[in-house]
XYZ file of C-alpha atoms in Angstrom:
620
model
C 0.000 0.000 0.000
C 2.857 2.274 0.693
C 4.270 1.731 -2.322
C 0.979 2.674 -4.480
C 1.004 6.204 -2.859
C 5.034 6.478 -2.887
C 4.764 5.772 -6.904
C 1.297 8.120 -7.297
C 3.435 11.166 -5.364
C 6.123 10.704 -7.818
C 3.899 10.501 -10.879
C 2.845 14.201 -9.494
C 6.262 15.605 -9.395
C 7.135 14.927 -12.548
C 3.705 15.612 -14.691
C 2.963 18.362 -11.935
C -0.728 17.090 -11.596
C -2.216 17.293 -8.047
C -2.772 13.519 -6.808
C -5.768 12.694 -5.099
C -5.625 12.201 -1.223
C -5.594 9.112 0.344
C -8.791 10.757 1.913
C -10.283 11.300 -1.126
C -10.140 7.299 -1.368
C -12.257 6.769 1.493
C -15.769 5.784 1.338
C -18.456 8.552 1.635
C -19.619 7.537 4.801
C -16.514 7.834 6.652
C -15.956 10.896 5.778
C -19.539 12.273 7.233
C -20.101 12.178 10.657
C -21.790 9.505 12.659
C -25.022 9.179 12.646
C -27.967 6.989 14.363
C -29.020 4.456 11.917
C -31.675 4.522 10.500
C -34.531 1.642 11.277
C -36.707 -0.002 8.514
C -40.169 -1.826 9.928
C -43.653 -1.010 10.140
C -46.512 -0.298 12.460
C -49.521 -2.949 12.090
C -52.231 -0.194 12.033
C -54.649 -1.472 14.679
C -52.803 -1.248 17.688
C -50.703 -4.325 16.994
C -47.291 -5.161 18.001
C -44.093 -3.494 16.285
C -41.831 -6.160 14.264
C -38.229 -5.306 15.194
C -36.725 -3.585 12.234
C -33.156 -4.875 11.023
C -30.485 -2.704 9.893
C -28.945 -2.302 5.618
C -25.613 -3.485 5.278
C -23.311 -0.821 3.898
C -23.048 -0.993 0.030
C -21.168 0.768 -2.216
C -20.519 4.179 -1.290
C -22.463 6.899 -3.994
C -19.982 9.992 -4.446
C -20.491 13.379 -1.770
C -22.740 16.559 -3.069
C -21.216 19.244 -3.258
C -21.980 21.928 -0.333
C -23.280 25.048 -0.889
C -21.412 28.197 0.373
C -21.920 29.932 3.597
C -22.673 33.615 2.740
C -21.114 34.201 6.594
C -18.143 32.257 5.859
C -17.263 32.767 1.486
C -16.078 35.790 0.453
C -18.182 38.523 -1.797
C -17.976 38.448 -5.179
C -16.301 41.000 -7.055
C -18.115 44.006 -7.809
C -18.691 44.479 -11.675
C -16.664 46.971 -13.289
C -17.346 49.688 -16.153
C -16.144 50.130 -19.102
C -14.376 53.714 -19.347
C -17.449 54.314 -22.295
C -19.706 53.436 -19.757
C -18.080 55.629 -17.160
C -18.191 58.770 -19.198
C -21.634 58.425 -20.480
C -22.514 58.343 -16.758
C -20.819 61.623 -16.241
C -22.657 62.976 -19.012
C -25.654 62.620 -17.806
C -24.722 63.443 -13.855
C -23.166 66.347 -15.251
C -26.733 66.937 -17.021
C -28.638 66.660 -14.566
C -26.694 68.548 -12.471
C -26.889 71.309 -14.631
C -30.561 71.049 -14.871
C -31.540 71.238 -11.182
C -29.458 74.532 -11.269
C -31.305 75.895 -14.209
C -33.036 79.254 -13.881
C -36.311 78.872 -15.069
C -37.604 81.970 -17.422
C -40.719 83.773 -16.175
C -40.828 85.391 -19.318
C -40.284 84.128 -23.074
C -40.513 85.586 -26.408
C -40.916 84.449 -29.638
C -39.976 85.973 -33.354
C -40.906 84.035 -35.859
C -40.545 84.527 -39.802
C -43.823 86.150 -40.443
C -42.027 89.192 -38.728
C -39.012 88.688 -41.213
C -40.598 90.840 -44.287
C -41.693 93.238 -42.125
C -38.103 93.504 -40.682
C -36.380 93.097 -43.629
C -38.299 95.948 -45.152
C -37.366 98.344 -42.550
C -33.550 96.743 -42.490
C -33.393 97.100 -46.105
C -33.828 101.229 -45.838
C -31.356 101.732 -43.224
C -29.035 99.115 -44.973
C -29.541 101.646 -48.188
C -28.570 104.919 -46.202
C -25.640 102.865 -44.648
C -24.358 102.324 -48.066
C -25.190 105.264 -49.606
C -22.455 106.893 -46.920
C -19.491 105.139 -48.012
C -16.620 106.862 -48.426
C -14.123 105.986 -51.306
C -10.310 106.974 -51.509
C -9.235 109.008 -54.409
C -7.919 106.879 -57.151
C -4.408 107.563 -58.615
C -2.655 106.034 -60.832
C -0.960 105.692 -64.328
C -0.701 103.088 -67.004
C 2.045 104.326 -69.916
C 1.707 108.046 -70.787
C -1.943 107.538 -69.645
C -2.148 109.412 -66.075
C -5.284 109.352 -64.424
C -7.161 110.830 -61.141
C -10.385 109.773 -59.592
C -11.663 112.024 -56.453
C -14.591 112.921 -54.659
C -16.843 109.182 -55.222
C -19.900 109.769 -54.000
C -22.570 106.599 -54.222
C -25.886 108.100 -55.712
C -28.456 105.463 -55.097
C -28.875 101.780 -53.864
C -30.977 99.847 -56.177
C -31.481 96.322 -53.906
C -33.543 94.103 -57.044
C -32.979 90.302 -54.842
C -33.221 90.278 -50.841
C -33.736 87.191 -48.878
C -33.620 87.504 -44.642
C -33.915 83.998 -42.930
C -33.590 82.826 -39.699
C -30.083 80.282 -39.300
C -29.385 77.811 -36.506
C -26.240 78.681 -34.788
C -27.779 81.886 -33.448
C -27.701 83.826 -36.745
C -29.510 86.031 -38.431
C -28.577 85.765 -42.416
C -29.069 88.420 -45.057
C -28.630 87.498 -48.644
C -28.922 90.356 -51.115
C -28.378 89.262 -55.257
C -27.744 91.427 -58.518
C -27.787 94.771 -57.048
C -26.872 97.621 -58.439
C -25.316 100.796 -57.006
C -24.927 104.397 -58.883
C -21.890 106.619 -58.293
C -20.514 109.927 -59.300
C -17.051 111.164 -59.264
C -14.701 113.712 -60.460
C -12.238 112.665 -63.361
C -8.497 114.573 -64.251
C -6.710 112.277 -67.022
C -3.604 113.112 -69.050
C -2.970 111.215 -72.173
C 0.332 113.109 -73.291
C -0.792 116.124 -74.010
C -3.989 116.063 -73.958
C -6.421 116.628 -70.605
C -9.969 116.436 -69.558
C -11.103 116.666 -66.221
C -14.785 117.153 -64.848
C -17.714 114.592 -63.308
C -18.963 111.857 -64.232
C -21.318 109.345 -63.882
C -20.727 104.951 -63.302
C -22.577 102.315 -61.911
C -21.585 99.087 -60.232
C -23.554 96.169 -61.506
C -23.838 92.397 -60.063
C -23.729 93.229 -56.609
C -23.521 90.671 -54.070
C -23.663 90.727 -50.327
C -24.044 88.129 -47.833
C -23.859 89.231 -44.363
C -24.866 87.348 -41.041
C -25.840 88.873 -37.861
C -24.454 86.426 -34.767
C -26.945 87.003 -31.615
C -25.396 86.304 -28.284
C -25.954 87.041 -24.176
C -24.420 90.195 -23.230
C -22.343 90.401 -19.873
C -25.553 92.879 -18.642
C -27.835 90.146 -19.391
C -28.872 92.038 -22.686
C -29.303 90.710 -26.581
C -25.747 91.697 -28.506
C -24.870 91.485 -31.714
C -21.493 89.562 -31.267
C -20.096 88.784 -34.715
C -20.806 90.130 -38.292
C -20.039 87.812 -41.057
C -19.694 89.569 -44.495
C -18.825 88.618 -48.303
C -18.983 90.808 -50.455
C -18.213 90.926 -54.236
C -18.857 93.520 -57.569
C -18.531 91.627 -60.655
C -19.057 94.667 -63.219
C -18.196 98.194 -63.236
C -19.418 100.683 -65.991
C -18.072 104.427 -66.515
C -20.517 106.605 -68.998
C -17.498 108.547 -70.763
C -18.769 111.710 -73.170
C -16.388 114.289 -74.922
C -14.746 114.114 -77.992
C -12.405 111.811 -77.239
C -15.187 109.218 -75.690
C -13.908 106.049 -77.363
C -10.310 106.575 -76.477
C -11.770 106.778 -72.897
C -13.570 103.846 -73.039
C -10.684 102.265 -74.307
C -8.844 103.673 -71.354
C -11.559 103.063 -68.929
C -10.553 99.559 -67.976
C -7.762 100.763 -65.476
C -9.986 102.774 -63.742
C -13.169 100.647 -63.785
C -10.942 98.076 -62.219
C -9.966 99.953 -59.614
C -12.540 101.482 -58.172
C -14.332 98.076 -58.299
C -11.208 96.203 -56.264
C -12.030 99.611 -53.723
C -15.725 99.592 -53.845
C -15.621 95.523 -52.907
C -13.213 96.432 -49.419
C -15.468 99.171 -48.629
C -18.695 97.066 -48.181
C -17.846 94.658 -45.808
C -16.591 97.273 -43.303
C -19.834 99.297 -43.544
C -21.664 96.349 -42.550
C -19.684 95.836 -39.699
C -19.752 99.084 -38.234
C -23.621 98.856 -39.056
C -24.221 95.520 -36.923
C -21.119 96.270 -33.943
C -22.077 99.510 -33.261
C -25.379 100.688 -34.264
C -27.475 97.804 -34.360
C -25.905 97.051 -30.544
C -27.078 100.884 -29.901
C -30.458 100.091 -30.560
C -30.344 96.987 -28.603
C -29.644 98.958 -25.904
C -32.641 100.605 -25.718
C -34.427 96.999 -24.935
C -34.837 97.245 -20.921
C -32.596 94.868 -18.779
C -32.992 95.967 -15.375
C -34.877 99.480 -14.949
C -37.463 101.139 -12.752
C -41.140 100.190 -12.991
C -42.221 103.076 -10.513
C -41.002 104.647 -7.384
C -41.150 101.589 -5.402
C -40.643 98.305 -7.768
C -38.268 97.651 -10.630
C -38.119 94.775 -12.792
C -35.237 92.084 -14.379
C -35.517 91.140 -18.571
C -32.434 89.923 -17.989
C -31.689 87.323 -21.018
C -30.858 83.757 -18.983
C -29.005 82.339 -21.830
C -28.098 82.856 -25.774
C -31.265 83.191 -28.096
C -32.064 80.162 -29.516
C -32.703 80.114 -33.223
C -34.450 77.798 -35.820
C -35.152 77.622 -39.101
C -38.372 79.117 -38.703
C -38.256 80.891 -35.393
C -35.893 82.732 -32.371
C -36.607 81.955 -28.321
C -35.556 84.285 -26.155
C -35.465 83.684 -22.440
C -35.720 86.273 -19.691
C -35.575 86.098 -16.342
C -38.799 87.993 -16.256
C -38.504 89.116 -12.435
C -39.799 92.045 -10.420
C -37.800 93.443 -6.922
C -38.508 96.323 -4.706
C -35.861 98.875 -5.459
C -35.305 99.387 -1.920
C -33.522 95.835 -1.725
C -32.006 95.646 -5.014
C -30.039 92.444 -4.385
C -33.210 90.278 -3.395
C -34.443 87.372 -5.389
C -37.776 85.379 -5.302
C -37.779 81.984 -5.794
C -38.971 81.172 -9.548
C -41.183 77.262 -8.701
C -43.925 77.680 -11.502
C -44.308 76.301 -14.746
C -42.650 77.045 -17.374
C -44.066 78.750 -20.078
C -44.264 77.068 -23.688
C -44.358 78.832 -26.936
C -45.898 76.219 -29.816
C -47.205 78.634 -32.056
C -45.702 80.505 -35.133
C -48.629 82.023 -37.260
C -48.315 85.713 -35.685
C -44.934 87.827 -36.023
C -44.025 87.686 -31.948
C -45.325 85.525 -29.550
C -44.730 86.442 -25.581
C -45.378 84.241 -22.422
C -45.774 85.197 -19.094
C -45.260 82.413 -16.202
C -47.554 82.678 -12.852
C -43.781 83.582 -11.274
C -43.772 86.861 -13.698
C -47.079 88.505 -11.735
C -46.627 86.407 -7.989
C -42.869 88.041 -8.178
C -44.479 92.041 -8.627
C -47.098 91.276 -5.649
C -44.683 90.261 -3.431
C -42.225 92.980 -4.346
C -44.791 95.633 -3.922
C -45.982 93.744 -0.725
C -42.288 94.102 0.680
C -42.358 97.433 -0.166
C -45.331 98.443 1.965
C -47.319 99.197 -0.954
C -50.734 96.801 -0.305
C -52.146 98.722 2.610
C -55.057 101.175 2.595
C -55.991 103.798 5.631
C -58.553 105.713 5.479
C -59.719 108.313 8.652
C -62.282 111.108 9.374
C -63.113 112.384 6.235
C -62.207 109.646 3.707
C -64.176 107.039 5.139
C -67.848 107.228 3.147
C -70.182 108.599 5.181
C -72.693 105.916 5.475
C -70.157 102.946 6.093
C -69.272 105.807 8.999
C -72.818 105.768 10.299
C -73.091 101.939 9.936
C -70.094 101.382 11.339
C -70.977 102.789 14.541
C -73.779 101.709 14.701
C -72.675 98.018 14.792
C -70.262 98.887 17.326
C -72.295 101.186 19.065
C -71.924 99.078 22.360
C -68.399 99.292 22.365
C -68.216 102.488 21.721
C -70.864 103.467 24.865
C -68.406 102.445 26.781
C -65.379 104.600 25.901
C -64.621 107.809 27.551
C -66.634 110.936 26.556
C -63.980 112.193 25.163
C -63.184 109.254 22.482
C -66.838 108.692 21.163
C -66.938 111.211 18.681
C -63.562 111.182 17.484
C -62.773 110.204 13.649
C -63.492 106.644 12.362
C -60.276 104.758 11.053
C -60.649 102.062 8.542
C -57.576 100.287 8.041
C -57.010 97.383 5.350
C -53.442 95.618 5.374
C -52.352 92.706 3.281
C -50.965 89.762 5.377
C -49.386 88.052 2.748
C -48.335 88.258 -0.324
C -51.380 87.838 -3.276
C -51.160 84.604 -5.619
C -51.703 84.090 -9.620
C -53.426 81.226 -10.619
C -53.719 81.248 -14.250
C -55.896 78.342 -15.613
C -57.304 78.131 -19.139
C -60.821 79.552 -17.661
C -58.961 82.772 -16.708
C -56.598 84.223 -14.600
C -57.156 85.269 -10.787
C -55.817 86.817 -7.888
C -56.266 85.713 -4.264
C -55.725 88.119 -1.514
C -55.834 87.991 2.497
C -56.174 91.405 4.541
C -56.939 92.317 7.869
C -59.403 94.580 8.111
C -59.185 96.672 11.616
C -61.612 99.445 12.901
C -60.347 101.961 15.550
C -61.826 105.165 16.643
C -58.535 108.184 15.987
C -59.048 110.915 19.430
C -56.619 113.534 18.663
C -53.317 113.897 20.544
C -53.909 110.610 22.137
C -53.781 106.693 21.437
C -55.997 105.222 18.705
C -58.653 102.672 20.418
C -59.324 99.601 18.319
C -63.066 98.487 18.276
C -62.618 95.455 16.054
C -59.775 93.574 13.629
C -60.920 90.870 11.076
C -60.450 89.021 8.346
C -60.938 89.743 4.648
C -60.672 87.347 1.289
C -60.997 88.771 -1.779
C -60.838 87.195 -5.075
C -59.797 89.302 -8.179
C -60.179 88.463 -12.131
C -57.566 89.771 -14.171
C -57.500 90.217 -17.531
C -54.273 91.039 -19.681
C -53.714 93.075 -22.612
C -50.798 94.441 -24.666
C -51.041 98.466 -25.708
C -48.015 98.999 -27.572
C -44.667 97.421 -25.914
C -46.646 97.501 -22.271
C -48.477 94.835 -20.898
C -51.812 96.095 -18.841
C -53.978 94.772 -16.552
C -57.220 95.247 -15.620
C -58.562 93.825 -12.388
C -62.487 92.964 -11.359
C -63.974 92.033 -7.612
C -65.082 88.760 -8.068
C -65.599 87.063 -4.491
C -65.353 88.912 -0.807
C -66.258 87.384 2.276
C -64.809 88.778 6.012
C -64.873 86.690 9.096
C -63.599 86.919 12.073
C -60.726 84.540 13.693
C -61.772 84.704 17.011
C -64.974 83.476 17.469
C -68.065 82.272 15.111
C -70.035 84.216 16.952
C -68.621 87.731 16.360
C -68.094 86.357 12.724
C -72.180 85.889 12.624
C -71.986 89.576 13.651
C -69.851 90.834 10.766
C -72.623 89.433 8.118
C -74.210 92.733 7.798
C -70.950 94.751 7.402
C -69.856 92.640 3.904
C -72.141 94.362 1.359
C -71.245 97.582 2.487
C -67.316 96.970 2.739
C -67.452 95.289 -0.544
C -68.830 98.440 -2.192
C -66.133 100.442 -0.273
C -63.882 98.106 -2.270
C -65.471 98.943 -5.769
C -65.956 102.184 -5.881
C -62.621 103.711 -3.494
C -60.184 100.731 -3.779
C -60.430 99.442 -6.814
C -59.919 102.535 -9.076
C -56.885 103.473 -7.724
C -55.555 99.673 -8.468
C -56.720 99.611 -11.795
C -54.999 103.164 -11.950
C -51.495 101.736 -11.528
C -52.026 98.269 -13.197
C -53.488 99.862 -16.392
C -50.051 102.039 -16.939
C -48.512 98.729 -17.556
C -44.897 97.226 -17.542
C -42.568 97.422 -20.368
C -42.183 94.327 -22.858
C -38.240 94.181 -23.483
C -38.437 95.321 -26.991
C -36.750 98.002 -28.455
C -37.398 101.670 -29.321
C -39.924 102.290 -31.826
C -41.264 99.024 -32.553
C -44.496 98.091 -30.633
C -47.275 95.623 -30.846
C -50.607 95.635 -32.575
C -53.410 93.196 -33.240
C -52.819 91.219 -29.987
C -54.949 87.937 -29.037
C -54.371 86.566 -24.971
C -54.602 82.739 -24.461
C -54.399 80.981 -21.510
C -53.226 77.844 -20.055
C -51.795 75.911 -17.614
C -50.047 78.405 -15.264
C -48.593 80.624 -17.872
C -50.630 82.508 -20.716
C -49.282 83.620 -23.842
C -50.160 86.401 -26.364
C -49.455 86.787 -29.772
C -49.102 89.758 -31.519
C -48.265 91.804 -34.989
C -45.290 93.993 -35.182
C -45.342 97.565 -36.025
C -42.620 100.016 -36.754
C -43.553 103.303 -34.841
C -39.984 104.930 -35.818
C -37.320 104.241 -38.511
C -34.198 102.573 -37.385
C -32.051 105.269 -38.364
C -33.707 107.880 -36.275
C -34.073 105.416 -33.036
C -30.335 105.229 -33.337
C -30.032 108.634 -34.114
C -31.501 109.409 -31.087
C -29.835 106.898 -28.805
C -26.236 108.085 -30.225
C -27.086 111.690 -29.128
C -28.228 110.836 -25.936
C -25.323 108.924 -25.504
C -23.188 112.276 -26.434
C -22.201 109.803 -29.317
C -23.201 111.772 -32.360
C -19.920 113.267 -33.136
C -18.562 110.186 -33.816
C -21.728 108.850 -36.349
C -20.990 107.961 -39.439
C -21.880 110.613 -41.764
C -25.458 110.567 -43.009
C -26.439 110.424 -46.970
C -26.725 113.363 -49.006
C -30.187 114.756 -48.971
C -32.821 114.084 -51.065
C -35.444 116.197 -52.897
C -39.186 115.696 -52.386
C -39.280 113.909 -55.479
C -36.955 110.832 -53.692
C -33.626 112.049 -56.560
C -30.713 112.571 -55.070
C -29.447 116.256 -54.522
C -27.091 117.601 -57.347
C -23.077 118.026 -56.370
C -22.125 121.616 -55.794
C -20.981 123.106 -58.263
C -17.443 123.483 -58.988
C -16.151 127.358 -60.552
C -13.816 126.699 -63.666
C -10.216 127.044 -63.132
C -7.700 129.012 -65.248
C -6.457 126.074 -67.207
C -2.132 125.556 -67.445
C -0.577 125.451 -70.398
C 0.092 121.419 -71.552
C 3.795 121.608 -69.945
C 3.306 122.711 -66.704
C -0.141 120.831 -66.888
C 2.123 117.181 -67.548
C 4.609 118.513 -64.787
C 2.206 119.026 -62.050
C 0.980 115.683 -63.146
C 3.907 113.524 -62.598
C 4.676 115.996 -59.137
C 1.735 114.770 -57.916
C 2.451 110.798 -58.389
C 5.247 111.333 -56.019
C 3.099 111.442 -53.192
C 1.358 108.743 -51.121
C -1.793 107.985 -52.628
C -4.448 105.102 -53.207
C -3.263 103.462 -56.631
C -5.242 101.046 -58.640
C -4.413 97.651 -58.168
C -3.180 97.618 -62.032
C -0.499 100.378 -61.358
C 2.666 99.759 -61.987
């Protein structure tokens, strides 16, 4: 036997397979522990006597089961691990989400959509004309040969814009694509051709005119809509001078040096008037859109933009913060936990939504500023509510000194708590809680209080948009006063409600509709305001959409803004005036000069080369 397991161990050193035990040899039941056996017999059913049972000789021993693991005693299994593609798609979304929760919800949006595009387009292509019309050309100078030539005082004489096309482009743009246009010049001509000279004005036009130019919309650092980025091309593929005189053809023969020229300066002249057009003037009228300004003496409001427009194919979303604060706590916030507002709709030029955070935000700032409180003594309480008023508290007031009974009625009405908007697709209303307290006023002495209760009022509101402000007007729709001390004295207070609910009507509210019906300022700009408006409500947020209506021209908004700004003496200069009949003014005329003899004429000539100058790309 000792030799089987000394020949097995080295069978296993040299293959390097593990052996088997001798253990492993053993019979199954050796290895288990001892058990009682078990006894085989029966029970004769009946009561009868149990036969002895006999015990099962061991037989051939059937191979162990494996045991199942102890979770107390076998280790955990290893935890899965991600891939890194798994891992940063994880981020992602964290990161998402993340940035979501923090997310400043807009209590105000606004909607352009292209129906508004002709109308703007129509306006943009005037002031585009007078921007153009104001370039400013370098004099020409150059000579080809014994040809000398001299081209001054360019003037451009009319814009003639046949092919226009403004469309909305994703990527925050705003794209302007204008096709075979035409523009008309006039400039004054000196050429020398040996010996002979002509000099005097004459007429061109530029022909094929192209121009693509995109407007790039960002978020200012104010929180205000910039322009950010012009991108221009611009291109004139034909030039034509109308040459007369006797020596026309050998002119138009000669014309090709200057034609060039002034085309190669009239295509690096366009670009840059664009630019200055969209950088600087464009981003002067934008800043005539309201970001964070005054409302009244009390409350200001925030159309501060929350992130960059957002622009379509067919539309641009703007997002404002849409926020009201009391002016004497500038830095305070409120909470924004409404709904967002949704804009679906693009059938009307401009579409604007207002959020139930947009109104609940201007009660509670005018609530914080002490602003929702009403007293009224002696004389400006209504006489009968005086006379009723007494009497109902005629046996409190027996009781007083002599010298308080007939002293002035106070009626004093207080908001608790700031009012709520609930807007709802049946209408919009306004919920209000007041305390309503009662106090005779003796002079030179402490006011006594003869009762303090409670007042609910329930206001309708209806919403309207009168040129760039949106109004409200408000209507009493459910009052009730009670009393939160007892039911009893409640019971009492049933006969005072019709006559305090008039008091509300015809003193109270006037003087609200007063202020809500001047309105708050829609952050648009100067000069464009909104007509044809239709209000819609839904869902906590209501939306109206409106036509667009040019009130000014752009050029005399930004006019105006520039001078205000003490900007206007560094404006671009403005085109030459026009007659009634829309034809450009004539050029001043110019008194003849003593002309030199055909020497000193060709000397002056080639004096005047030697200075710096503009030359034509062709020169020499």
């Amino acid at each position: 036997m000792a030799s089987v397991e000394s020949q097995a161990a080295a069978v296993g050193l040299v293959t390097g397979l593990e052996q088997p035990s001798p253990l492993s040899r053993l019979p199954a039941s050796r290895l288990i522990p001892s058990q009682p056996l078990r006894e085989e017999g029966r029970t004769e059913r009946g009561g009868g006597s149990r036969r002895p049972g006999f015990i099962k000789p061991a037989g051939t021993a059937l191979p162990a089961r494996p045991r199942r693991p102890d979770p107390l005693r076998s280790p955990p299994p290893p935890a899965p691990r991600l891939s890194p593609l798994a891992m940063a798609l994880f981020g992602a979304v964290f990161l998402a989400l993340l940035a979501g929760a923090h997310a400043e919800i807009p209590g105000c949006k606004i909607r352009v959509t292209s129906e508004a595009l002709a109308l703007v387009k129509q306006e943009g292509l005037r002031f585009l004309e007078q921007e153009l019309e104001a370039i400013t050309i370098p004099d020409l100078r150059g000579r080809e040969g014994h040809f000398y030539y001299n081209i001054s005082d360019v003037k451009v004489t009319e814009l003639q814009l046949t092919g226009s096309e403004l469309h909305f482009q994703p990527e925050q743009e705003l794209a302007l694509q204008i096709t075979n246009a035409s523009l008309g010049l006039r400039f004054r001509r000196q050429l020398l051709y040996w010996f002979f000279y002509d000099g005097g004005y004459i007429n061109a036009s530029a022909e094929g005119v192209s121009i693509r130019t995109a407007l790039q919309l960002s978020q200012g650092p104010a929180g205000q809509m910039r322009v950010s980025n012009v991108s221009c091309l611009a291109s004139v593929s034909r030039m034509h001078a109308a040459f007369g005189g006797t020596f026309r053809k050998v002119y138009e023969f000669l014309s090709t040096f200057i034609t060039s020229g002034m085309r190669f300066l009239l295509n690096l002249q366009i670009c840059p008037v664009l630019y200055h057009a969209g950088m600087v003037l464009l981003n002067s009228l934008l800043d005539t859109v309201p970001v964070r300004s005054a409302v009244d003496e009390l409350v200001g409001i925030d159309y501060s933009l929350l992130k960059d427009p957002v622009v379509s194919n067919s539309y641009l979303d703007m997002e404002f913060r849409g926020a009201f604060f009391p002016l004497a706590e500038g830095n305070w916030s409120f909470l924004n936990r409404a709904v967002e507002p949704q804009l679906q709709e693009e059938e009307r030029m401009v579409y604007v939504a207002f959020s139930e955070f947009f109104f609940d935000s201007a009660m509670e700032s005018y609530f914080r500023a002490g602003a929702l409180k009403l007293s009224l003594v002696g004389d400006k309480v209504p006489h009968d509510l005086d006379i009723l008023l007494r009497a109902t508290y005629f046996g409190s007031i027996v009781l007083l000194s002599p010298a308080v009974i007939d002293s002035p009625l106070k009626l004093e009405l207080q908001v608790t708590a700031p009012p709520r908007c609930t807007i709802k697709p049946s209408g919009t209303t306004i919920s209000v809680t007041a305390t309503v307290t009662i106090a005779l006023v003796p002079p030179m002495q402490p006011e006594v209080q003869l009762s303090s209760m409670v007042m609910d009022a329930r206001f309708s509101a209806k919403m309207a948009l009168r040129g760039k402000a949106l109004r409200t007007q408000l209507d009493l729709r459910k009052f009730r006063i009670y009393s939160n001390q007892s039911a009893i004295e409640s019971l009492a207070l049933i006969p005072l409600q019709a006559p305090l609910k008039t008091l509300l009507q015809i003193g109270v509210m006037p003087m609200l509709n007063e202020r809500t019906w001047r309105g708050v300022q829609i952050p648009l700009p100067e000069g464009i305001n909104f007509v044809r408006e239709v209000v819609t409500n839904h869902a906590g947020f209501l939306t109206i959409g409106a036509d667009l209506h040019f009130a000014k021209g752009l050029r005399e908004v930004i006019d105006k803004n520039r001078e205000e700004a003490g900007e206007h003496g560094a404006s671009r200069p403005r085109p030459p005036p026009r007659h009634a009949t829309g034809s450009p003014a004539p050029p001043p005329v110019v008194p003849p000069r003593p002309r030199p003899t055909l020497m000193v004429r060709k000397a002056m000539w080639e004096n005047s080369f030697t200075k710096p100058a503009i030359c034509s790309p062709l020169s020499p």
